[in-house]
């Protein structure tokens, strides 16, 4: 090559040059190199600002925003490996007409080792499956690809936010991620702010003793039609909420202990619609006599465990008769704190051929001596009669009923999601994987 003739800045050949300073071969090679944004899916919506708000609402500190918006490259690689501009090297005086350019970073040969970028989605999902909740939310801020994978339905099957302070919009982003088991008792729940009207996939839901408005609760339940287990213990409900519950024909366990705010007509509609209920807890609701009659006249015949305690003067012996005729499969029956019940209702209990557990605590018109008659129910294993028998009469009753365990438990487990260990992350025997370990810091 003659000195002074123009040459390609890449291969130093004297081939025909373009305006860019590269020969035809090198220019074609450079055009084939993908840009940093060619792998970004245009169908994926990722608002890092909204995700940051979600993390804040969950008590998780957000990572720095990915300014490049790149799907495949984690932020640490983007920041720590910048593309430096080409630098000219010093040349001798007799070589001033030649230019030597440092090879661009993108064209350097890949270093040894495997980048997380190169892993397929399946392997990354397998890695993410080991992350706790807060870490999973943090990695969703790395890049668009990781955000998409971190909210894959396979990672969000079970979620426990017990005792959390959930700011507005948090549940609106988490529940549509494919949650089927959601445990969230004793939490403060803000407006979910759902962005879609698509039905949720929740099948097991525990919102017992939460601080939540009836309107916000309705916005959650109106999107649930696949529920199998539901606990709303201690909440103020509404007719609209009860009607939403009625749209779950596969509901098996329902706990409305201590609830209020709904009419007898709505209760009647719900019980008529939920025809496969097996466990039902309607204890200590603010029921009138009309509510009680609506309950005993419309409870499904398939129910095996029923709690109707706490209705004092509103539950009559005639109601017990109707109840027994409608529900012949009862195994566990709790009618505690019903002061109108007398020993004459025992004849109806004897018709229950599967009855094993009976609770009549504080039914003060039933004397300790009359309880001996219950020994004729051969299937009966446990009897709770707190407040009726004294310590001295309890010993006599145990001698008269040797095959029966008397006053063994103060509380009922009917339809309740968690019994016993409060630290357990299980509801109805299902363990939640994603949990808030320090909810007090939310």
Tab-separated table of C-alpha atoms in Angstrom:
chain	number	residue	atom	x	y	z
A	1	UNK	CA	0.000	0.000	0.000
A	2	UNK	CA	1.266	3.446	-0.878
A	3	UNK	CA	1.924	5.836	1.970
A	4	UNK	CA	-0.731	8.496	2.147
A	5	UNK	CA	-3.440	6.468	0.434
A	6	UNK	CA	-6.689	6.275	2.427
A	7	UNK	CA	-7.261	3.053	4.373
A	8	UNK	CA	-10.117	1.459	6.378
A	9	UNK	CA	-9.982	2.459	10.032
A	10	UNK	CA	-10.930	-1.113	11.005
A	11	UNK	CA	-8.971	-3.559	8.834
A	12	UNK	CA	-6.404	-1.066	7.465
A	13	UNK	CA	-7.026	-2.292	3.930
A	14	UNK	CA	-7.009	-0.024	0.977
A	15	UNK	CA	-10.358	-1.184	-0.301
A	16	UNK	CA	-12.958	1.245	-1.509
A	17	UNK	CA	-14.032	3.442	1.425
A	18	UNK	CA	-17.399	4.843	2.364
A	19	UNK	CA	-18.012	8.218	3.934
A	20	UNK	CA	-17.868	6.576	7.353
A	21	UNK	CA	-14.201	5.654	6.908
A	22	UNK	CA	-14.902	1.868	6.783
A	23	UNK	CA	-14.537	-0.387	3.788
A	24	UNK	CA	-17.546	-2.210	2.347
A	25	UNK	CA	-16.812	-5.502	4.167
A	26	UNK	CA	-16.296	-3.935	7.602
A	27	UNK	CA	-19.259	-1.607	7.230
A	28	UNK	CA	-21.526	-4.573	6.475
A	29	UNK	CA	-20.133	-6.443	9.484
A	30	UNK	CA	-20.802	-3.495	11.797
A	31	UNK	CA	-24.387	-3.167	10.578
A	32	UNK	CA	-25.056	-6.768	11.604
A	33	UNK	CA	-24.175	-6.054	15.231
A	34	UNK	CA	-27.449	-5.785	17.224
A	35	UNK	CA	-28.085	-2.569	19.067
A	36	UNK	CA	-28.632	-2.502	22.803
A	37	UNK	CA	-32.401	-2.254	22.374
A	38	UNK	CA	-33.154	-4.837	19.695
A	39	UNK	CA	-34.236	-7.474	22.217
A	40	UNK	CA	-36.756	-5.317	24.057
A	41	UNK	CA	-40.245	-6.678	23.704
A	42	UNK	CA	-42.635	-3.993	22.571
A	43	UNK	CA	-45.582	-5.852	24.051
A	44	UNK	CA	-44.176	-5.754	27.586
A	45	UNK	CA	-45.323	-2.830	29.668
A	46	UNK	CA	-42.867	-1.804	32.327
A	47	UNK	CA	-43.292	1.393	34.269
A	48	UNK	CA	-40.310	1.497	36.600
A	49	UNK	CA	-41.839	4.431	38.436
A	50	UNK	CA	-44.942	2.397	39.279
A	51	UNK	CA	-42.808	-0.549	40.308
A	52	UNK	CA	-40.815	1.726	42.597
A	53	UNK	CA	-44.075	2.875	44.189
A	54	UNK	CA	-45.040	-0.765	44.706
A	55	UNK	CA	-41.744	-1.480	46.441
A	56	UNK	CA	-42.215	1.521	48.683
A	57	UNK	CA	-45.702	0.347	49.534
A	58	UNK	CA	-44.278	-3.029	50.503
A	59	UNK	CA	-41.537	-1.490	52.626
A	60	UNK	CA	-38.810	-2.461	50.155
A	61	UNK	CA	-36.106	-0.025	49.131
A	62	UNK	CA	-35.964	0.254	45.357
A	63	UNK	CA	-32.824	-0.090	43.292
A	64	UNK	CA	-31.652	2.643	40.935
A	65	UNK	CA	-33.745	3.052	37.813
A	66	UNK	CA	-32.509	1.403	34.623
A	67	UNK	CA	-32.110	4.448	32.391
A	68	UNK	CA	-31.321	2.407	29.306
A	69	UNK	CA	-34.506	0.362	29.526
A	70	UNK	CA	-32.645	-2.669	28.202
A	71	UNK	CA	-34.414	-6.012	28.523
A	72	UNK	CA	-31.495	-8.405	28.583
A	73	UNK	CA	-28.606	-6.610	30.234
A	74	UNK	CA	-28.625	-6.279	34.044
A	75	UNK	CA	-27.975	-2.773	35.290
A	76	UNK	CA	-24.649	-3.552	36.919
A	77	UNK	CA	-23.242	-4.635	33.565
A	78	UNK	CA	-24.600	-1.567	31.853
A	79	UNK	CA	-23.047	0.747	34.405
A	80	UNK	CA	-19.772	-0.992	35.067
A	81	UNK	CA	-18.896	-1.728	31.421
A	82	UNK	CA	-19.327	1.501	29.472
A	83	UNK	CA	-18.520	1.793	25.778
A	84	UNK	CA	-15.555	4.135	25.600
A	85	UNK	CA	-15.040	6.275	22.480
A	86	UNK	CA	-12.207	5.214	20.162
A	87	UNK	CA	-8.797	6.521	21.211
A	88	UNK	CA	-5.952	7.309	18.809
A	89	UNK	CA	-2.541	6.005	19.687
A	90	UNK	CA	0.687	7.932	19.136
A	91	UNK	CA	2.468	7.151	15.866
A	92	UNK	CA	5.876	7.891	14.472
A	93	UNK	CA	6.438	10.923	12.241
A	94	UNK	CA	6.755	8.802	9.117
A	95	UNK	CA	3.381	7.101	9.896
A	96	UNK	CA	1.301	10.237	10.385
A	97	UNK	CA	-0.890	9.380	7.425
A	98	UNK	CA	-2.048	6.141	9.092
A	99	UNK	CA	-4.720	5.976	11.836
A	100	UNK	CA	-4.831	3.245	14.519
A	101	UNK	CA	-8.173	2.894	16.316
A	102	UNK	CA	-8.923	0.883	19.489
A	103	UNK	CA	-11.428	-1.872	18.748
A	104	UNK	CA	-14.928	-0.943	20.013
A	105	UNK	CA	-16.114	-2.752	23.183
A	106	UNK	CA	-19.112	-4.279	21.509
A	107	UNK	CA	-16.844	-6.041	19.009
A	108	UNK	CA	-14.420	-7.525	21.494
A	109	UNK	CA	-14.493	-11.227	21.920
A	110	UNK	CA	-16.655	-12.434	24.789
A	111	UNK	CA	-14.778	-13.111	27.980
A	112	UNK	CA	-14.772	-16.587	29.472
A	113	UNK	CA	-17.697	-17.553	31.749
A	114	UNK	CA	-21.501	-17.482	31.443
A	115	UNK	CA	-23.486	-14.293	31.908
A	116	UNK	CA	-26.931	-14.330	33.520
A	117	UNK	CA	-27.960	-12.688	30.284
A	118	UNK	CA	-27.299	-15.930	28.441
A	119	UNK	CA	-29.491	-18.079	30.701
A	120	UNK	CA	-32.890	-19.077	29.296
A	121	UNK	CA	-36.072	-17.921	31.009
A	122	UNK	CA	-36.652	-21.350	32.543
A	123	UNK	CA	-33.341	-21.274	34.452
A	124	UNK	CA	-33.842	-17.716	35.662
A	125	UNK	CA	-37.321	-18.629	36.908
A	126	UNK	CA	-35.828	-21.585	38.770
A	127	UNK	CA	-33.347	-19.199	40.435
A	128	UNK	CA	-36.026	-16.619	41.246
A	129	UNK	CA	-38.116	-19.338	42.884
A	130	UNK	CA	-35.610	-19.398	45.762
A	131	UNK	CA	-35.839	-15.650	46.422
A	132	UNK	CA	-37.841	-14.302	49.361
A	133	UNK	CA	-40.569	-11.760	48.675
A	134	UNK	CA	-38.560	-8.576	49.199
A	135	UNK	CA	-35.646	-9.780	47.075
A	136	UNK	CA	-38.002	-10.866	44.318
A	137	UNK	CA	-39.461	-7.368	44.233
A	138	UNK	CA	-35.987	-5.842	44.142
A	139	UNK	CA	-34.783	-7.888	41.172
A	140	UNK	CA	-37.879	-6.793	39.271
A	141	UNK	CA	-36.173	-3.376	39.031
A	142	UNK	CA	-32.998	-4.668	37.343
A	143	UNK	CA	-34.199	-4.667	33.744
A	144	UNK	CA	-37.292	-5.288	31.669
A	145	UNK	CA	-36.606	-8.978	31.202
A	146	UNK	CA	-36.120	-9.574	34.909
A	147	UNK	CA	-39.216	-7.522	35.666
A	148	UNK	CA	-41.245	-9.723	33.347
A	149	UNK	CA	-39.837	-12.928	34.810
A	150	UNK	CA	-40.108	-11.812	38.445
A	151	UNK	CA	-43.878	-11.424	37.990
A	152	UNK	CA	-44.341	-14.779	36.302
A	153	UNK	CA	-47.421	-16.596	37.618
A	154	UNK	CA	-45.362	-19.610	38.690
A	155	UNK	CA	-43.638	-17.476	41.371
A	156	UNK	CA	-46.790	-15.942	42.872
A	157	UNK	CA	-48.985	-18.948	43.620
A	158	UNK	CA	-48.967	-18.382	47.390
A	159	UNK	CA	-48.595	-15.032	49.158
A	160	UNK	CA	-48.630	-14.121	52.869
A	161	UNK	CA	-48.771	-10.434	53.838
A	162	UNK	CA	-49.994	-10.952	57.405
A	163	UNK	CA	-49.939	-7.807	59.528
A	164	UNK	CA	-48.730	-5.574	56.725
A	165	UNK	CA	-49.573	-1.948	56.010
A	166	UNK	CA	-50.513	-2.161	52.349
A	167	UNK	CA	-50.650	1.235	50.694
A	168	UNK	CA	-53.114	2.024	47.879
A	169	UNK	CA	-52.237	0.210	44.672
A	170	UNK	CA	-50.143	-2.581	46.210
A	171	UNK	CA	-52.756	-5.351	45.969
A	172	UNK	CA	-53.786	-4.052	42.561
A	173	UNK	CA	-50.343	-5.043	41.242
A	174	UNK	CA	-49.663	-8.195	43.254
A	175	UNK	CA	-52.957	-10.129	43.132
A	176	UNK	CA	-53.261	-10.143	39.310
A	177	UNK	CA	-49.776	-11.745	39.136
A	178	UNK	CA	-51.450	-15.165	39.455
A	179	UNK	CA	-51.933	-15.472	43.240
A	180	UNK	CA	-54.141	-18.450	44.137
A	181	UNK	CA	-53.524	-18.519	47.912
A	182	UNK	CA	-53.574	-15.161	49.711
A	183	UNK	CA	-53.141	-14.863	53.475
A	184	UNK	CA	-53.479	-11.328	54.812
A	185	UNK	CA	-55.111	-11.222	58.278
A	186	UNK	CA	-54.675	-8.312	60.692
A	187	UNK	CA	-53.437	-5.995	57.927
A	188	UNK	CA	-54.254	-2.435	56.934
A	189	UNK	CA	-55.409	-2.570	53.322
A	190	UNK	CA	-55.612	0.510	51.114
A	191	UNK	CA	-57.556	0.807	47.877
A	192	UNK	CA	-56.270	-1.999	45.584
A	193	UNK	CA	-56.552	0.256	42.494
A	194	UNK	CA	-56.873	-2.620	40.029
A	195	UNK	CA	-55.868	-1.643	36.498
A	196	UNK	CA	-57.950	-4.376	34.906
A	197	UNK	CA	-61.381	-5.906	35.373
A	198	UNK	CA	-60.102	-9.420	34.650
A	199	UNK	CA	-61.075	-11.997	37.251
A	200	UNK	CA	-58.463	-12.970	39.827
A	201	UNK	CA	-57.263	-16.564	40.259
A	202	UNK	CA	-57.558	-16.596	44.051
A	203	UNK	CA	-58.973	-19.830	45.466
A	204	UNK	CA	-58.045	-19.492	49.143
A	205	UNK	CA	-58.427	-16.067	50.789
A	206	UNK	CA	-57.967	-14.980	54.414
A	207	UNK	CA	-58.636	-11.326	55.274
A	208	UNK	CA	-59.662	-11.921	58.880
A	209	UNK	CA	-59.615	-8.912	61.220
A	210	UNK	CA	-58.191	-6.552	58.605
A	211	UNK	CA	-58.620	-2.804	58.576
A	212	UNK	CA	-60.309	-2.295	55.235
A	213	UNK	CA	-63.323	-0.341	54.012
A	214	UNK	CA	-66.363	-2.192	52.683
A	215	UNK	CA	-65.858	-0.518	49.292
A	216	UNK	CA	-62.220	-1.651	48.998
A	217	UNK	CA	-63.139	-5.150	50.162
A	218	UNK	CA	-65.865	-5.308	47.552
A	219	UNK	CA	-63.398	-4.253	44.830
A	220	UNK	CA	-61.378	-7.389	45.673
A	221	UNK	CA	-64.234	-9.876	46.089
A	222	UNK	CA	-66.103	-8.757	42.975
A	223	UNK	CA	-63.132	-10.135	40.980
A	224	UNK	CA	-63.174	-13.503	42.769
A	225	UNK	CA	-65.301	-16.313	41.358
A	226	UNK	CA	-63.015	-19.298	41.994
A	227	UNK	CA	-62.948	-19.220	45.780
A	228	UNK	CA	-62.909	-22.507	47.647
A	229	UNK	CA	-62.000	-21.193	51.111
A	230	UNK	CA	-62.829	-17.708	52.419
A	231	UNK	CA	-62.407	-16.070	55.828
A	232	UNK	CA	-63.619	-12.521	56.536
A	233	UNK	CA	-63.813	-12.840	60.306
A	234	UNK	CA	-64.543	-9.636	62.192
A	235	UNK	CA	-65.161	-7.416	59.152
A	236	UNK	CA	-67.968	-4.991	58.349
A	237	UNK	CA	-69.534	-6.256	55.140
A	238	UNK	CA	-72.308	-5.115	52.826
A	239	UNK	CA	-75.018	-6.678	50.684
A	240	UNK	CA	-72.798	-6.199	47.618
A	241	UNK	CA	-69.985	-8.142	49.297
A	242	UNK	CA	-72.362	-10.979	50.218
A	243	UNK	CA	-73.641	-11.049	46.627
A	244	UNK	CA	-70.036	-11.244	45.386
A	245	UNK	CA	-69.449	-14.239	47.656
A	246	UNK	CA	-72.581	-15.819	46.173
A	247	UNK	CA	-70.857	-15.906	42.765
A	248	UNK	CA	-68.457	-18.592	44.011
A	249	UNK	CA	-70.312	-21.869	43.432
A	250	UNK	CA	-67.290	-23.982	44.466
A	251	UNK	CA	-66.969	-22.454	47.941
A	252	UNK	CA	-66.282	-25.203	50.485
A	253	UNK	CA	-65.346	-23.299	53.668
A	254	UNK	CA	-66.748	-19.910	54.687
A	255	UNK	CA	-65.868	-18.068	57.896
A	256	UNK	CA	-67.986	-14.966	58.613
A	257	UNK	CA	-67.588	-15.054	62.387
A	258	UNK	CA	-68.314	-11.657	63.959
A	259	UNK	CA	-69.296	-9.999	60.672
A	260	UNK	CA	-72.021	-7.388	60.278
A	261	UNK	CA	-73.581	-4.963	57.820
A	262	UNK	CA	-75.641	-7.237	55.538
A	263	UNK	CA	-79.324	-8.069	55.263
A	264	UNK	CA	-81.161	-11.347	55.767
A	265	UNK	CA	-82.135	-11.295	52.073
A	266	UNK	CA	-78.486	-11.151	50.965
A	267	UNK	CA	-77.644	-13.963	53.401
A	268	UNK	CA	-80.428	-16.067	51.945
A	269	UNK	CA	-79.150	-15.499	48.395
A	270	UNK	CA	-75.589	-16.427	49.342
A	271	UNK	CA	-76.526	-19.639	51.154
A	272	UNK	CA	-78.782	-20.713	48.285
A	273	UNK	CA	-75.999	-20.122	45.749
A	274	UNK	CA	-73.145	-21.763	47.685
A	275	UNK	CA	-74.591	-25.237	47.482
A	276	UNK	CA	-71.430	-27.262	48.175
A	277	UNK	CA	-70.442	-25.651	51.477
A	278	UNK	CA	-69.031	-28.177	53.933
A	279	UNK	CA	-67.861	-25.855	56.718
A	280	UNK	CA	-69.757	-22.695	57.682
A	281	UNK	CA	-69.062	-20.314	60.571
A	282	UNK	CA	-71.811	-17.713	61.139
A	283	UNK	CA	-71.176	-17.242	64.847
A	284	UNK	CA	-71.555	-13.937	66.657
A	285	UNK	CA	-72.712	-11.962	63.645
A	286	UNK	CA	-75.126	-9.104	64.284
A	287	UNK	CA	-78.094	-11.302	63.391
A	288	UNK	CA	-81.717	-10.665	64.140
A	289	UNK	CA	-84.228	-13.489	64.469
A	290	UNK	CA	-84.926	-12.970	60.754
A	291	UNK	CA	-81.258	-13.560	59.916
A	292	UNK	CA	-81.221	-16.752	61.991
A	293	UNK	CA	-84.304	-18.129	60.261
A	294	UNK	CA	-82.854	-17.257	56.852
A	295	UNK	CA	-79.724	-19.185	57.799
A	296	UNK	CA	-81.352	-22.370	59.101
A	297	UNK	CA	-83.807	-22.470	56.188
A	298	UNK	CA	-81.227	-22.086	53.413
A	299	UNK	CA	-78.034	-23.792	54.603
A	300	UNK	CA	-77.060	-26.479	52.127
A	301	UNK	CA	-77.705	-30.079	53.100
A	302	UNK	CA	-74.058	-30.911	52.343
A	303	UNK	CA	-72.670	-28.982	55.304
A	304	UNK	CA	-70.819	-31.166	57.829
A	305	UNK	CA	-69.450	-28.507	60.220
A	306	UNK	CA	-71.586	-25.589	61.388
A	307	UNK	CA	-71.123	-22.836	63.961
A	308	UNK	CA	-74.252	-20.837	64.869
A	309	UNK	CA	-73.175	-19.789	68.342
A	310	UNK	CA	-73.877	-16.447	69.985
A	311	UNK	CA	-77.545	-15.876	69.143
A	312	UNK	CA	-78.919	-15.924	72.666
A	313	UNK	CA	-82.691	-15.283	72.346
A	314	UNK	CA	-82.749	-15.385	68.544
A	315	UNK	CA	-82.078	-19.108	68.115
A	316	UNK	CA	-85.126	-21.131	69.129
A	317	UNK	CA	-85.698	-24.858	69.572
A	318	UNK	CA	-87.829	-24.801	66.404
A	319	UNK	CA	-84.794	-23.507	64.533
A	320	UNK	CA	-82.753	-26.466	65.783
A	321	UNK	CA	-85.449	-28.822	64.504
A	322	UNK	CA	-85.385	-27.170	61.050
A	323	UNK	CA	-81.593	-27.216	61.011
A	324	UNK	CA	-81.320	-30.917	61.799
A	325	UNK	CA	-83.877	-31.797	59.140
A	326	UNK	CA	-81.978	-29.776	56.501
A	327	UNK	CA	-78.467	-30.908	57.457
A	328	UNK	CA	-78.454	-34.638	58.250
A	329	UNK	CA	-74.692	-34.952	57.544
A	330	UNK	CA	-73.572	-32.749	60.452
A	331	UNK	CA	-70.431	-33.988	62.181
A	332	UNK	CA	-69.539	-30.864	64.184
A	333	UNK	CA	-72.244	-28.535	65.553
A	334	UNK	CA	-71.694	-25.474	67.741
A	335	UNK	CA	-74.777	-23.790	69.239
A	336	UNK	CA	-73.070	-22.193	72.238
A	337	UNK	CA	-74.505	-19.064	73.916
A	338	UNK	CA	-78.052	-19.874	72.838
A	339	UNK	CA	-79.993	-19.288	76.012
A	340	UNK	CA	-83.354	-20.449	74.619
A	341	UNK	CA	-82.196	-24.045	74.154
A	342	UNK	CA	-83.467	-26.671	76.595
A	343	UNK	CA	-82.976	-30.430	77.042
A	344	UNK	CA	-85.949	-31.076	74.743
A	345	UNK	CA	-83.714	-30.215	71.764
A	346	UNK	CA	-81.631	-33.336	72.527
A	347	UNK	CA	-84.158	-35.442	70.590
A	348	UNK	CA	-83.086	-33.644	67.428
A	349	UNK	CA	-79.389	-34.147	68.117
A	350	UNK	CA	-80.042	-37.882	68.329
A	351	UNK	CA	-81.216	-37.828	64.700
A	352	UNK	CA	-77.745	-36.801	63.552
A	353	UNK	CA	-76.179	-40.205	62.884
A	354	UNK	CA	-72.746	-38.720	62.057
A	355	UNK	CA	-72.507	-36.232	64.952
A	356	UNK	CA	-69.104	-36.400	66.701
A	357	UNK	CA	-68.591	-32.945	68.215
A	358	UNK	CA	-71.242	-30.872	70.004
A	359	UNK	CA	-70.829	-27.450	71.664
A	360	UNK	CA	-73.514	-26.169	74.051
A	361	UNK	CA	-71.461	-23.857	76.271
A	362	UNK	CA	-73.419	-21.239	78.251
A	363	UNK	CA	-76.796	-22.632	77.235
A	364	UNK	CA	-77.954	-21.983	80.758
A	365	UNK	CA	-81.383	-23.641	80.546
A	366	UNK	CA	-79.660	-27.021	80.163
A	367	UNK	CA	-78.764	-28.535	83.551
A	368	UNK	CA	-75.657	-30.664	84.157
A	369	UNK	CA	-77.822	-33.667	85.024
A	370	UNK	CA	-79.674	-33.438	81.700
A	371	UNK	CA	-76.403	-33.725	79.782
A	372	UNK	CA	-76.166	-37.423	80.702
A	373	UNK	CA	-78.876	-38.072	78.110
A	374	UNK	CA	-76.386	-37.136	75.381
A	375	UNK	CA	-74.575	-40.398	76.138
A	376	UNK	CA	-77.219	-42.082	73.980
A	377	UNK	CA	-75.566	-40.540	70.913
A	378	UNK	CA	-73.062	-43.323	70.256
A	379	UNK	CA	-71.065	-41.360	67.678
A	380	UNK	CA	-70.461	-38.351	69.976
A	381	UNK	CA	-66.767	-38.002	70.898
A	382	UNK	CA	-66.432	-34.477	72.351
A	383	UNK	CA	-68.791	-32.241	74.301
A	384	UNK	CA	-68.136	-28.595	75.189
A	385	UNK	CA	-70.377	-27.329	77.988
A	386	UNK	CA	-68.388	-24.480	79.572
A	387	UNK	CA	-70.454	-22.374	81.945
A	388	UNK	CA	-72.994	-25.115	82.541
A	389	UNK	CA	-71.009	-27.486	84.722
A	390	UNK	CA	-68.823	-26.608	87.686
A	391	UNK	CA	-65.538	-28.322	88.444
A	392	UNK	CA	-67.207	-30.707	90.885
A	393	UNK	CA	-70.076	-31.621	88.549
A	394	UNK	CA	-67.620	-32.004	85.659
A	395	UNK	CA	-65.988	-34.956	87.378
A	396	UNK	CA	-69.372	-36.635	87.871
A	397	UNK	CA	-70.298	-36.005	84.249
A	398	UNK	CA	-67.026	-37.509	83.029
A	399	UNK	CA	-67.742	-40.623	85.065
A	400	UNK	CA	-71.232	-40.842	83.546
A	401	UNK	CA	-69.886	-40.342	80.042
A	402	UNK	CA	-66.536	-42.189	80.045
A	403	UNK	CA	-66.265	-42.446	76.243
A	404	UNK	CA	-66.683	-38.719	75.712
A	405	UNK	CA	-64.078	-35.935	76.082
A	406	UNK	CA	-65.710	-33.030	77.907
A	407	UNK	CA	-64.557	-29.395	77.838
A	408	UNK	CA	-61.362	-30.189	75.976
A	409	UNK	CA	-61.262	-26.966	73.940
A	410	UNK	CA	-62.486	-23.413	74.470
A	411	UNK	CA	-62.430	-22.488	70.791
A	412	UNK	CA	-63.877	-23.901	67.624
A	413	UNK	CA	-61.897	-24.508	64.442
A	414	UNK	CA	-64.885	-24.606	62.099
A	415	UNK	CA	-63.982	-22.958	58.749
A	416	UNK	CA	-61.111	-21.045	60.343
A	417	UNK	CA	-57.977	-20.798	58.170
A	418	UNK	CA	-55.368	-21.111	60.923
A	419	UNK	CA	-55.662	-23.022	64.167
A	420	UNK	CA	-52.993	-23.248	66.845
A	421	UNK	CA	-49.554	-21.867	65.955
A	422	UNK	CA	-49.904	-18.192	64.988
A	423	UNK	CA	-46.401	-18.178	63.453
A	424	UNK	CA	-47.453	-20.705	60.852
A	425	UNK	CA	-47.691	-19.413	57.282
A	426	UNK	CA	-50.383	-21.979	56.463
A	427	UNK	CA	-54.050	-21.448	55.731
A	428	UNK	CA	-56.340	-24.455	55.530
A	429	UNK	CA	-53.225	-26.635	55.445
A	430	UNK	CA	-51.601	-24.763	52.524
A	431	UNK	CA	-48.168	-23.224	53.151
A	432	UNK	CA	-47.406	-19.812	51.655
A	433	UNK	CA	-43.962	-19.431	50.057
A	434	UNK	CA	-43.798	-15.656	49.627
A	435	UNK	CA	-44.066	-14.013	53.042
A	436	UNK	CA	-43.337	-10.751	54.815
A	437	UNK	CA	-40.783	-11.654	57.454
A	438	UNK	CA	-40.862	-8.291	59.258
A	439	UNK	CA	-44.374	-6.889	58.736
A	440	UNK	CA	-43.955	-4.472	61.654
A	441	UNK	CA	-41.538	-2.422	59.567
A	442	UNK	CA	-44.049	-1.734	56.802
